[in-house]
Tab-separated table of C-alpha atoms in Angstrom:
chain	number	residue	atom	x	y	z
A	1	MET	CA	-23.607	51.351	-11.194
A	2	LEU	CA	-25.022	48.987	-8.564
A	3	THR	CA	-27.612	50.328	-6.151
A	4	HIS	CA	-27.323	50.149	-2.549
A	5	LYS	CA	-29.635	47.555	-2.031
A	6	ARG	CA	-28.443	45.246	-4.898
A	7	ILE	CA	-25.168	45.129	-3.544
A	8	GLN	CA	-26.601	44.137	0.049
A	9	TYR	CA	-28.470	41.430	-1.473
A	10	LEU	CA	-25.840	39.668	-3.663
A	11	LYS	CA	-23.838	39.991	-0.695
A	12	SER	CA	-26.339	38.173	1.436
A	13	LEU	CA	-26.119	35.166	-0.877
A	14	GLN	CA	-23.051	34.050	1.140
A	15	ASP	CA	-25.548	32.844	3.278
A	16	LYS	CA	-27.317	29.207	2.851
A	17	LYS	CA	-30.675	31.008	4.081
A	18	ILE	CA	-30.861	33.485	2.122
A	19	ARG	CA	-30.262	30.993	-0.893
A	20	ASN	CA	-32.200	28.485	-0.626
A	21	ARG	CA	-35.208	31.067	-0.140
A	22	ASP	CA	-34.485	32.151	-3.603
A	23	GLY	CA	-33.283	29.642	-5.008
A	24	VAL	CA	-29.799	31.254	-6.616
A	25	PHE	CA	-26.570	31.370	-5.850
A	26	VAL	CA	-23.113	32.864	-7.003
A	27	ALA	CA	-20.057	32.298	-8.832
A	28	GLU	CA	-17.011	34.322	-9.160
A	29	GLY	CA	-13.599	33.642	-11.452
A	30	PHE	CA	-13.407	34.382	-15.104
A	31	LYS	CA	-12.832	30.732	-15.984
A	32	LEU	CA	-15.633	29.480	-13.777
A	33	VAL	CA	-17.795	32.265	-15.030
A	34	SER	CA	-17.220	31.857	-18.374
A	35	ASP	CA	-17.986	27.744	-17.881
A	36	LEU	CA	-20.625	27.865	-16.252
A	37	ILE	CA	-22.535	30.735	-19.108
A	38	SER	CA	-22.085	28.226	-21.809
A	39	SER	CA	-23.405	25.083	-19.338
A	40	ASP	CA	-27.361	24.270	-18.889
A	41	LEU	CA	-27.799	26.576	-15.828
A	42	ASN	CA	-29.558	29.782	-15.887
A	43	VAL	CA	-27.319	32.330	-15.693
A	44	ASN	CA	-29.059	35.678	-14.441
A	45	ASN	CA	-26.660	38.571	-14.453
A	46	VAL	CA	-23.088	38.772	-14.391
A	47	TYR	CA	-21.053	41.561	-13.455
A	48	VAL	CA	-17.626	42.232	-14.453
A	49	LEU	CA	-15.005	44.829	-14.277
A	50	GLU	CA	-14.753	46.370	-17.672
A	51	GLU	CA	-11.360	44.401	-18.547
A	52	TYR	CA	-13.493	41.659	-18.726
A	53	VAL	CA	-16.536	42.074	-20.846
A	54	ASP	CA	-15.068	41.450	-24.263
A	55	LYS	CA	-13.195	38.155	-23.133
A	56	LEU	CA	-16.657	36.678	-21.807
A	57	PRO	CA	-18.501	33.934	-24.173
A	58	PHE	CA	-21.574	36.400	-25.688
A	59	PHE	CA	-24.564	36.987	-22.718
A	60	GLU	CA	-27.155	39.336	-22.734
A	61	ASN	CA	-27.491	40.291	-19.242
A	62	ILE	CA	-23.924	41.606	-18.382
A	63	MET	CA	-23.313	44.675	-16.233
A	64	VAL	CA	-20.130	46.493	-15.788
A	65	VAL	CA	-19.606	47.645	-11.761
A	66	SER	CA	-16.400	49.471	-10.735
A	67	GLY	CA	-13.782	47.753	-8.515
A	68	LYS	CA	-15.413	49.620	-5.145
A	69	ASP	CA	-18.740	47.969	-6.126
A	70	MET	CA	-17.021	44.538	-7.001
A	71	ASP	CA	-15.312	44.640	-3.740
A	72	ARG	CA	-18.506	45.146	-1.974
A	73	ILE	CA	-20.484	41.951	-3.793
A	74	SER	CA	-17.302	39.569	-3.590
A	75	GLY	CA	-17.187	36.945	-1.073
A	76	LEU	CA	-13.578	36.460	-1.626
A	77	LYS	CA	-10.748	38.382	-0.152
A	78	SER	CA	-9.017	39.044	-3.857
A	79	PRO	CA	-12.223	39.505	-6.031
A	80	SER	CA	-11.209	38.133	-9.488
A	81	GLY	CA	-13.323	40.897	-10.768
A	82	VAL	CA	-16.070	38.532	-12.949
A	83	PHE	CA	-19.362	37.967	-10.602
A	84	ALA	CA	-22.460	35.669	-11.317
A	85	LEU	CA	-25.978	35.321	-10.325
A	86	ILE	CA	-27.224	31.571	-11.222
A	87	GLU	CA	-30.572	29.912	-10.885
A	88	ILE	CA	-30.064	26.634	-8.275
A	89	PRO	CA	-31.531	24.122	-10.788
A	90	LYS	CA	-34.483	21.662	-9.502
A	91	HIS	CA	-33.084	18.346	-10.108
A	92	LYS	CA	-35.720	15.543	-9.971
A	93	MET	CA	-35.260	13.749	-6.843
A	94	VAL	CA	-34.846	10.024	-8.260
A	95	ALA	CA	-34.932	9.121	-11.742
A	96	ASN	CA	-36.520	5.570	-12.718
A	97	ASP	CA	-33.275	4.382	-14.080
A	98	THR	CA	-31.196	5.762	-10.908
A	99	GLY	CA	-30.757	1.768	-9.383
A	100	LYS	CA	-29.183	0.979	-13.115
A	101	LYS	CA	-26.524	3.515	-12.464
A	102	LEU	CA	-23.291	4.453	-10.179
A	103	SER	CA	-24.142	6.885	-8.205
A	104	LEU	CA	-22.655	8.526	-4.544
A	105	ALA	CA	-24.274	9.531	-1.267
A	106	LEU	CA	-22.466	12.202	0.974
A	107	ASP	CA	-23.157	11.329	4.922
A	108	GLY	CA	-22.208	14.479	6.740
A	109	ILE	CA	-19.706	15.541	4.401
A	110	GLN	CA	-18.633	19.125	5.682
A	111	ASP	CA	-15.741	20.608	3.946
A	112	PRO	CA	-16.891	22.688	1.520
A	113	GLY	CA	-13.256	21.807	-0.694
A	114	ASN	CA	-14.307	18.259	0.136
A	115	ILE	CA	-17.857	18.659	-1.479
A	116	GLY	CA	-16.665	20.463	-4.662
A	117	THR	CA	-14.038	18.027	-5.130
A	118	ILE	CA	-15.926	15.213	-4.914
A	119	ILE	CA	-18.531	16.461	-7.306
A	120	ARG	CA	-15.771	17.363	-9.702
A	121	THR	CA	-14.472	13.930	-9.366
A	122	ALA	CA	-17.838	12.303	-9.890
A	123	ASP	CA	-18.392	14.424	-13.454
A	124	TRP	CA	-15.190	12.978	-14.110
A	125	PHE	CA	-16.099	9.486	-13.600
A	126	GLY	CA	-19.412	10.189	-15.562
A	127	ILE	CA	-21.604	9.714	-12.497
A	128	GLU	CA	-24.747	12.024	-12.351
A	129	ASP	CA	-26.475	11.928	-9.057
A	130	ILE	CA	-25.268	12.532	-5.457
A	131	PHE	CA	-27.268	11.958	-2.615
A	132	CYS	CA	-26.971	14.285	0.382
A	133	SER	CA	-27.986	13.828	4.351
A	134	GLU	CA	-29.420	17.225	5.339
A	135	ASN	CA	-26.218	17.883	7.577
A	136	THR	CA	-23.647	17.641	4.306
A	137	ALA	CA	-23.038	21.071	4.008
A	138	ASP	CA	-24.587	23.009	0.970
A	139	CYS	CA	-23.211	22.427	-2.195
A	140	TYR	CA	-24.358	26.136	-3.411
A	141	ASN	CA	-22.138	27.672	-0.910
A	142	PRO	CA	-19.365	29.823	-2.805
A	143	LYS	CA	-16.031	27.786	-1.898
A	144	VAL	CA	-17.985	24.542	-2.949
A	145	VAL	CA	-19.175	25.852	-6.474
A	146	GLN	CA	-15.207	27.041	-7.129
A	147	ALA	CA	-14.051	23.838	-5.980
A	148	THR	CA	-16.551	22.377	-8.340
A	149	MET	CA	-14.591	24.139	-11.492
A	150	GLY	CA	-17.912	24.135	-13.101
A	151	ALA	CA	-19.194	20.476	-12.791
A	152	ILE	CA	-21.916	21.960	-10.327
A	153	SER	CA	-23.628	22.591	-13.482
A	154	LYS	CA	-23.850	18.669	-14.690
A	155	VAL	CA	-24.028	16.364	-11.556
A	156	ARG	CA	-27.078	16.899	-9.818
A	157	VAL	CA	-26.957	16.734	-6.493
A	158	HIS	CA	-29.999	15.695	-3.948
A	159	TYR	CA	-30.370	16.732	-0.418
A	160	CYS	CA	-32.879	14.141	1.159
A	161	ASN	CA	-33.365	11.700	4.306
A	162	LEU	CA	-30.596	9.843	2.979
A	163	GLU	CA	-31.206	6.794	5.794
A	164	GLU	CA	-34.735	6.154	3.700
A	165	THR	CA	-33.484	7.045	0.346
A	166	LEU	CA	-30.814	4.450	0.546
A	167	GLY	CA	-33.259	1.784	2.603
A	168	LYS	CA	-35.305	2.144	-0.407
A	169	PHE	CA	-32.337	1.371	-2.409
A	170	ALA	CA	-31.057	-1.475	-0.708
A	171	SER	CA	-34.382	-3.134	-0.559
A	172	LEU	CA	-34.788	-3.038	-4.568
A	173	LYS	CA	-31.397	-4.574	-4.401
A	174	VAL	CA	-29.554	-1.624	-5.475
A	175	PRO	CA	-26.323	-2.590	-3.753
A	176	VAL	CA	-25.188	0.225	-1.098
A	177	TYR	CA	-20.831	0.568	-1.065
A	178	GLY	CA	-19.608	2.258	1.995
A	179	THR	CA	-15.657	1.989	3.158
A	180	PHE	CA	-14.805	0.257	6.736
A	181	LEU	CA	-11.323	-0.775	8.123
A	182	GLU	CA	-13.026	-4.401	8.313
A	183	GLY	CA	-14.265	-3.952	4.448
A	184	GLU	CA	-13.430	-6.352	1.602
A	185	ASN	CA	-10.064	-5.332	-0.082
A	186	ILE	CA	-11.751	-3.158	-2.712
A	187	TYR	CA	-8.913	-4.107	-5.680
A	188	SER	CA	-9.990	-7.669	-5.446
A	189	ALA	CA	-13.663	-7.089	-3.837
A	190	GLU	CA	-16.469	-7.931	-6.799
A	191	LEU	CA	-17.717	-4.517	-7.772
A	192	SER	CA	-21.585	-4.073	-9.437
A	193	PRO	CA	-21.379	-1.444	-12.613
A	194	ASN	CA	-24.492	0.031	-11.090
A	195	GLY	CA	-25.377	0.868	-7.125
A	196	ILE	CA	-24.772	3.753	-4.782
A	197	ILE	CA	-20.918	4.516	-2.979
A	198	VAL	CA	-21.526	6.106	0.737
A	199	LEU	CA	-19.238	8.506	1.864
A	200	GLY	CA	-18.908	9.221	5.442
A	201	ASN	CA	-18.085	12.828	7.104
A	202	GLU	CA	-14.355	13.626	7.455
A	203	GLY	CA	-13.797	13.093	11.329
A	204	ARG	CA	-16.404	10.130	12.418
A	205	GLY	CA	-17.074	7.879	9.222
A	206	ILE	CA	-20.125	6.612	7.811
A	207	SER	CA	-23.303	7.108	11.164
A	208	SER	CA	-24.449	3.840	12.533
A	209	CYS	CA	-28.034	5.000	10.831
A	210	ILE	CA	-26.427	4.788	7.408
A	211	GLU	CA	-24.380	1.905	7.668
A	212	LYS	CA	-27.371	-0.412	8.755
A	213	THR	CA	-28.410	0.835	4.899
A	214	ILE	CA	-24.830	-0.865	3.567
A	215	THR	CA	-25.135	-3.860	1.641
A	216	ASP	CA	-21.185	-4.350	1.013
A	217	LYS	CA	-18.125	-3.074	2.739
A	218	LEU	CA	-15.369	-2.145	1.055
A	219	PHE	CA	-11.336	-1.054	2.369
A	220	ILE	CA	-8.525	0.918	0.454
A	221	PRO	CA	-5.548	-1.112	1.446
A	222	PRO	CA	-2.617	1.150	2.880
A	223	TYR	CA	0.499	0.014	0.946
A	224	GLY	CA	3.215	-1.744	3.163
A	225	GLN	CA	3.429	-2.164	6.953
A	226	ASN	CA	4.654	1.414	7.779
A	227	VAL	CA	1.842	3.988	7.141
A	228	PHE	CA	1.508	6.814	8.983
A	229	SER	CA	-1.992	7.875	8.652
A	230	ASP	CA	-5.243	5.953	9.391
A	231	SER	CA	-7.069	6.870	7.066
A	232	LEU	CA	-6.989	8.809	3.355
A	233	ASN	CA	-8.933	12.220	2.543
A	234	VAL	CA	-12.617	11.558	2.087
A	235	SER	CA	-12.439	13.399	-1.445
A	236	THR	CA	-9.354	11.321	-2.222
A	237	ALA	CA	-10.646	8.010	-1.147
A	238	THR	CA	-13.464	8.941	-3.646
A	239	ALA	CA	-11.179	9.231	-6.385
A	240	VAL	CA	-9.894	6.004	-5.792
A	241	ILE	CA	-13.006	4.295	-5.399
A	242	CYS	CA	-14.766	5.931	-8.577
A	243	SER	CA	-11.650	5.086	-10.441
A	244	GLU	CA	-11.660	1.560	-9.510
A	245	PHE	CA	-15.730	0.737	-9.751
A	246	ARG	CA	-14.699	2.654	-13.922
A	247	ARG	CA	-11.998	0.850	-14.424
A	248	ARG	CA	-13.211	-2.558	-14.214
A	249	THR	CA	-16.102	-1.328	-17.036
A	250	LEU	CA	-12.988	-1.066	-19.632
B	1	MET	CA	2.587	33.582	30.946
B	2	LEU	CA	4.149	33.596	27.597
B	3	THR	CA	6.280	37.080	26.851
B	4	HIS	CA	5.033	39.808	24.655
B	5	LYS	CA	8.775	38.516	22.929
B	6	ARG	CA	7.751	34.798	22.538
B	7	ILE	CA	4.190	35.449	21.562
B	8	GLN	CA	5.435	37.693	18.900
B	9	TYR	CA	7.999	34.888	17.236
B	10	LEU	CA	5.598	32.287	17.652
B	11	LYS	CA	3.414	34.325	15.491
B	12	SER	CA	6.058	34.937	13.004
B	13	LEU	CA	6.504	31.037	12.234
B	14	GLN	CA	3.284	31.417	10.188
B	15	ASP	CA	6.344	33.172	7.629
B	16	LYS	CA	8.195	30.984	5.450
B	17	LYS	CA	11.476	32.863	5.766
B	18	ILE	CA	11.228	33.075	9.782
B	19	ARG	CA	10.478	29.146	9.695
B	20	ASN	CA	13.311	28.231	7.071
B	21	ARG	CA	15.744	30.937	9.142
B	22	ASP	CA	15.212	28.852	12.489
B	23	GLY	CA	14.440	25.282	11.107
B	24	VAL	CA	11.145	24.940	12.634
B	25	PHE	CA	7.509	24.882	11.790
B	26	VAL	CA	3.905	24.839	13.987
B	27	ALA	CA	1.313	22.485	14.223
B	28	GLU	CA	-2.027	23.290	15.609
B	29	GLY	CA	-5.146	21.135	16.960
B	30	PHE	CA	-5.452	18.051	19.655
B	31	LYS	CA	-5.289	15.246	17.010
B	32	LEU	CA	-2.685	16.421	14.868
B	33	VAL	CA	-0.373	17.637	17.736
B	34	SER	CA	-1.095	14.169	19.587
B	35	ASP	CA	-0.029	12.629	16.424
B	36	LEU	CA	3.176	14.329	16.238
B	37	ILE	CA	4.473	14.216	19.658
B	38	SER	CA	3.993	10.360	18.943
B	39	SER	CA	6.291	10.840	15.665
B	40	ASP	CA	9.391	10.487	15.061
B	41	LEU	CA	10.024	14.613	14.591
B	42	ASN	CA	11.293	16.506	17.217
B	43	VAL	CA	8.802	18.779	18.718
B	44	ASN	CA	10.300	21.571	20.927
B	45	ASN	CA	7.554	22.697	22.822
B	46	VAL	CA	3.890	22.498	23.186
B	47	TYR	CA	1.080	25.241	24.305
B	48	VAL	CA	-2.384	24.186	25.515
B	49	LEU	CA	-5.396	25.367	27.296
B	50	GLU	CA	-5.441	23.522	30.758
B	51	GLU	CA	-8.545	21.336	29.496
B	52	TYR	CA	-5.652	19.610	27.319
B	53	VAL	CA	-2.887	19.354	29.518
B	54	ASP	CA	-3.908	15.538	30.632
B	55	LYS	CA	-5.214	14.229	27.436
B	56	LEU	CA	-2.555	14.668	25.422
B	57	PRO	CA	0.046	11.721	25.093
B	58	PHE	CA	3.422	12.134	27.546
B	59	PHE	CA	5.767	15.029	26.533
B	60	GLU	CA	7.745	17.230	28.898
B	61	ASN	CA	7.787	20.213	27.441
B	62	ILE	CA	4.147	21.165	27.888
B	63	MET	CA	3.017	24.955	28.632
B	64	VAL	CA	-0.224	25.902	29.521
B	65	VAL	CA	-1.119	29.035	28.414
B	66	SER	CA	-4.177	31.488	28.662
B	67	GLY	CA	-6.930	31.419	25.693
B	68	LYS	CA	-5.965	35.009	25.230
B	69	ASP	CA	-2.512	33.769	24.880
B	70	MET	CA	-2.964	30.846	22.626
B	71	ASP	CA	-5.516	33.783	20.200
B	72	ARG	CA	-2.662	35.539	19.721
B	73	ILE	CA	-0.204	32.844	19.114
B	74	SER	CA	-2.605	30.712	16.885
B	75	GLY	CA	-2.731	31.177	13.123
B	76	LEU	CA	-6.352	29.898	13.091
B	77	LYS	CA	-9.522	31.990	12.630
B	78	SER	CA	-10.653	29.563	15.726
B	79	PRO	CA	-7.821	28.500	17.724
B	80	SER	CA	-7.760	24.891	18.895
B	81	GLY	CA	-6.001	25.126	22.037
B	82	VAL	CA	-3.439	23.241	20.952
B	83	PHE	CA	-0.105	24.416	19.577
B	84	ALA	CA	3.304	23.061	18.654
B	85	LEU	CA	6.719	23.835	17.594
B	86	ILE	CA	8.528	21.549	15.593
B	87	GLU	CA	11.953	21.178	14.042
B	88	ILE	CA	12.301	20.955	10.392
B	89	PRO	CA	14.053	17.220	9.896
B	90	LYS	CA	16.652	17.201	7.742
B	91	HIS	CA	15.938	14.405	4.865
B	92	LYS	CA	18.822	13.627	2.750
B	93	MET	CA	18.354	15.186	-0.677
B	94	VAL	CA	18.655	11.180	-2.453
B	95	ALA	CA	18.990	7.985	-0.708
B	96	ASN	CA	20.798	5.159	-2.762
B	97	ASP	CA	17.815	3.565	-3.868
B	98	THR	CA	15.673	6.228	-4.760
B	99	GLY	CA	15.591	4.861	-8.572
B	100	LYS	CA	14.403	1.216	-7.023
B	101	LYS	CA	11.166	3.204	-5.399
B	102	LEU	CA	7.972	4.903	-5.953
B	103	SER	CA	8.421	8.469	-5.519
B	104	LEU	CA	6.272	11.543	-6.493
B	105	ALA	CA	7.502	14.915	-7.626
B	106	LEU	CA	5.154	17.873	-7.647
B	107	ASP	CA	6.073	20.670	-10.241
B	108	GLY	CA	4.935	24.301	-8.912
B	109	ILE	CA	2.002	23.046	-7.119
B	110	GLN	CA	0.326	26.072	-5.151
B	111	ASP	CA	-2.656	25.273	-3.018
B	112	PRO	CA	-1.409	24.626	0.617
B	113	GLY	CA	-4.796	21.741	0.897
B	114	ASN	CA	-3.534	19.938	-2.419
B	115	ILE	CA	0.148	19.688	-1.185
B	116	GLY	CA	-0.945	18.463	2.237
B	117	THR	CA	-3.312	15.869	1.256
B	118	ILE	CA	-0.658	14.849	-1.750
B	119	ILE	CA	2.012	14.147	1.011
B	120	ARG	CA	-1.280	12.093	3.286
B	121	THR	CA	-1.800	10.086	0.092
B	122	ALA	CA	1.857	9.488	-0.440
B	123	ASP	CA	2.066	8.148	3.062
B	124	TRP	CA	-1.181	5.426	2.355
B	125	PHE	CA	0.200	4.148	-0.930
B	126	GLY	CA	3.768	3.740	0.724
B	127	ILE	CA	5.982	6.633	-1.053
B	128	GLU	CA	8.588	7.958	1.136
B	129	ASP	CA	9.945	10.320	-0.985
B	130	ILE	CA	8.704	13.635	-2.806
B	131	PHE	CA	10.589	16.074	-4.964
B	132	CYS	CA	9.080	19.698	-5.011
B	133	SER	CA	10.358	22.638	-7.582
B	134	GLU	CA	11.566	25.669	-5.887
B	135	ASN	CA	8.270	27.342	-7.003
B	136	THR	CA	6.298	24.385	-5.148
B	137	ALA	CA	4.296	26.203	-1.835
B	138	ASP	CA	6.086	25.366	1.088
B	139	CYS	CA	5.176	22.101	2.908
B	140	TYR	CA	6.151	23.353	6.690
B	141	ASN	CA	2.809	26.094	6.025
B	142	PRO	CA	0.276	25.670	9.053
B	143	LYS	CA	-2.359	24.712	6.306
B	144	VAL	CA	-0.355	21.715	4.434
B	145	VAL	CA	0.902	20.501	7.797
B	146	GLN	CA	-2.993	20.537	8.691
B	147	ALA	CA	-3.919	18.802	5.565
B	148	THR	CA	-1.176	15.976	6.081
B	149	MET	CA	-2.944	15.245	9.074
B	150	GLY	CA	0.517	14.549	10.416
B	151	ALA	CA	1.934	12.272	7.345
B	152	ILE	CA	4.508	14.952	7.583
B	153	SER	CA	6.355	13.445	9.848
B	154	LYS	CA	6.668	10.515	7.566
B	155	VAL	CA	7.146	11.731	4.061
B	156	ARG	CA	10.436	12.986	3.148
B	157	VAL	CA	9.725	16.207	1.212
B	158	HIS	CA	12.908	17.624	-0.479
B	159	TYR	CA	13.111	21.067	-2.536
B	160	CYS	CA	15.353	21.013	-5.361
B	161	ASN	CA	16.119	21.993	-8.779
B	162	LEU	CA	13.341	19.621	-10.308
B	163	GLU	CA	14.810	19.784	-13.807
B	164	GLU	CA	18.283	18.549	-12.789
B	165	THR	CA	16.739	15.853	-10.378
B	166	LEU	CA	14.522	14.262	-12.945
B	167	GLY	CA	16.832	14.604	-15.615
B	168	LYS	CA	19.353	12.481	-13.803
B	169	PHE	CA	16.851	9.586	-13.031
B	170	ALA	CA	15.676	9.626	-16.631
B	171	SER	CA	19.069	9.027	-17.019
B	172	LEU	CA	19.896	6.681	-14.970
B	173	LYS	CA	16.713	4.784	-17.094
B	174	VAL	CA	14.416	5.489	-13.970
B	175	PRO	CA	10.844	5.968	-15.650
B	176	VAL	CA	9.662	9.229	-15.173
B	177	TYR	CA	5.544	9.407	-15.558
B	178	GLY	CA	3.756	12.446	-16.063
B	179	THR	CA	0.011	12.835	-16.965
B	180	PHE	CA	-0.947	14.537	-20.286
B	181	LEU	CA	-3.908	15.080	-22.722
B	182	GLU	CA	-2.294	12.585	-25.169
B	183	GLY	CA	-1.060	10.075	-23.039
B	184	GLU	CA	-1.662	6.260	-22.822
B	185	ASN	CA	-4.990	5.795	-21.116
B	186	ILE	CA	-3.287	4.492	-17.176
B	187	TYR	CA	-5.345	1.134	-17.110
B	188	SER	CA	-4.125	0.003	-19.744
B	189	ALA	CA	-0.311	1.127	-19.832
B	190	GLU	CA	2.458	-0.714	-18.592
B	191	LEU	CA	3.535	0.584	-15.021
B	192	SER	CA	6.833	0.078	-13.519
B	193	PRO	CA	6.783	-0.843	-9.914
B	194	ASN	CA	9.568	1.948	-9.268
B	195	GLY	CA	9.372	5.556	-10.977
B	196	ILE	CA	8.995	8.937	-10.501
B	197	ILE	CA	5.404	9.982	-10.943
B	198	VAL	CA	5.265	14.187	-11.840
B	199	LEU	CA	2.234	16.411	-10.893
B	200	GLY	CA	1.743	19.447	-12.650
B	201	ASN	CA	0.569	22.959	-11.655
B	202	GLU	CA	-3.101	23.473	-10.781
B	203	GLY	CA	-3.795	26.095	-13.797
B	204	ARG	CA	-0.775	25.177	-16.250
B	205	GLY	CA	-0.185	21.532	-15.659
B	206	ILE	CA	3.660	19.972	-16.313
B	207	SER	CA	5.892	22.650	-17.077
B	208	SER	CA	7.814	22.389	-20.734
B	209	CYS	CA	11.026	22.125	-19.096
B	210	ILE	CA	9.650	19.527	-16.895
B	211	GLU	CA	7.889	18.021	-19.706
B	212	LYS	CA	11.676	17.405	-21.632
B	213	THR	CA	12.372	14.754	-18.563
B	214	ILE	CA	9.449	12.933	-19.040
B	215	THR	CA	9.704	9.461	-20.361
B	216	ASP	CA	6.109	7.742	-20.269
B	217	LYS	CA	3.192	9.918	-20.575
B	218	LEU	CA	-0.050	8.712	-19.033
B	219	PHE	CA	-3.760	9.964	-18.779
B	220	ILE	CA	-6.557	9.003	-16.373
B	221	PRO	CA	-9.824	8.840	-19.217
B	222	PRO	CA	-12.990	10.358	-18.343
B	223	TYR	CA	-16.129	8.204	-18.360
B	224	GLY	CA	-18.818	8.400	-20.980
B	225	GLN	CA	-18.961	11.352	-23.473
B	226	ASN	CA	-20.734	13.555	-21.566
B	227	VAL	CA	-18.059	15.253	-19.097
B	228	PHE	CA	-18.234	19.060	-18.133
B	229	SER	CA	-14.804	19.512	-16.604
B	230	ASP	CA	-11.570	19.173	-18.655
B	231	SER	CA	-9.641	17.796	-16.070
B	232	LEU	CA	-9.260	16.567	-12.185
B	233	ASN	CA	-7.872	18.209	-9.110
B	234	VAL	CA	-4.318	17.663	-9.065
B	235	SER	CA	-4.440	15.733	-5.451
B	236	THR	CA	-7.409	13.430	-6.659
B	237	ALA	CA	-5.551	12.869	-9.663
B	238	THR	CA	-2.342	12.025	-7.280
B	239	ALA	CA	-4.451	9.346	-5.723
B	240	VAL	CA	-5.851	7.831	-8.707
B	241	ILE	CA	-2.443	7.529	-10.452
B	242	CYS	CA	-0.737	6.024	-6.982
B	243	SER	CA	-3.972	3.571	-6.390
B	244	GLU	CA	-3.423	2.626	-9.777
B	245	PHE	CA	0.385	1.909	-9.826
B	246	ARG	CA	0.014	0.256	-6.180
B	247	ARG	CA	-2.565	-2.249	-7.551
B	248	ARG	CA	-0.988	-3.634	-10.278
B	249	THR	CA	1.640	-4.716	-7.105
B	250	LEU	CA	-0.486	-6.825	-5.277
């Protein structure tokens, strides 16, 4: 049985401040937690309903809890019955070879579903590092973790002064890409196999201080003359861009 | 002031049954409603807080409501202050030229955010028709409408017996595409400028009865040997596929 204090603590991890203070985050769901147990992350504790004990991969620190306690620790409306406490990994800010690879940068992205989907997409397209401005939503928010479907265990997410970081890359002649209405058609533009692709906020796009660091402006052209929307969703645009960069190297 | 009965009615439109019975749906948010007023859809009523009246495009049937009434009719945790009641358009099921264009088919997609994003993506890539199996979530769900960012006014969404519809297309030699692990690499596969692209359910993919109608299996290859995820999010995959089909026609 969980103590009242433990329940309060696990619940408090929905809050970014507590997560950052203690260097831990939570994940829920049978498939997600199973995948994270098998990943490189350090899982500290797993709390499950009786029925899931034998179905999870081997893990020494599993505790069976009652449905009532699960309801109390869960951040979900319909708790899944599997809950894990996991250490936030400490990534080196910039590896020496970062400029030789393809990376992403998020400039103030707010929607947890978008960030999670971008992390999952990055993993699929072999992108290892994502640099985020300080005002980008927290990647250890439970909704982000859920949307990554476990890819958060693989992709390194760095929060930093993005303007400074991108400025450094640009000064090292690493191309810094961003999408703008006046950008070059991505399908015909020259794309480097290395560089950083900047994705902007859902409403206002790439901020002006970050725009100054962009070396190559791109644009995903709409098809036909009759399009209603004035933009693509940012996680959708990320997928199109990553796909096109990777296709070129095949 | 809104009557109690009217408030109850507007609230009830969060429910698919009531929407289908009366052929109307609701949309919320200043930008979304502004765009829908200017679209081809028939907007019946707009309810707004005083402060928004002069900012919306001209519309004859605007009613100012109190913050309290707005809270009551809204389906959002934080009501936006702009709420519209709109007619569900009646689309012809299949136009004569459907087989000559590129269309999408959704096989049991459940997440409103995914469906909305797919509709927005379809619009961007000039796709006019989306065929949905009956067990696909309702495209007039307020969360779907929100995620389309207004593209719901442009793309025609048809609910149908998908197996039958796809079977008809296949028998007319229209290619029916779907993504499968054993599919052909999409970047090197031959892609027709017309046809139907089937997208499967978030968890189980394309169902076996629909798989039988697929004529061309495709696959978006992961990049490198070191990928954690076993799939892309379905709306992300849709974007990559549409982008690749349209790129070929440039």
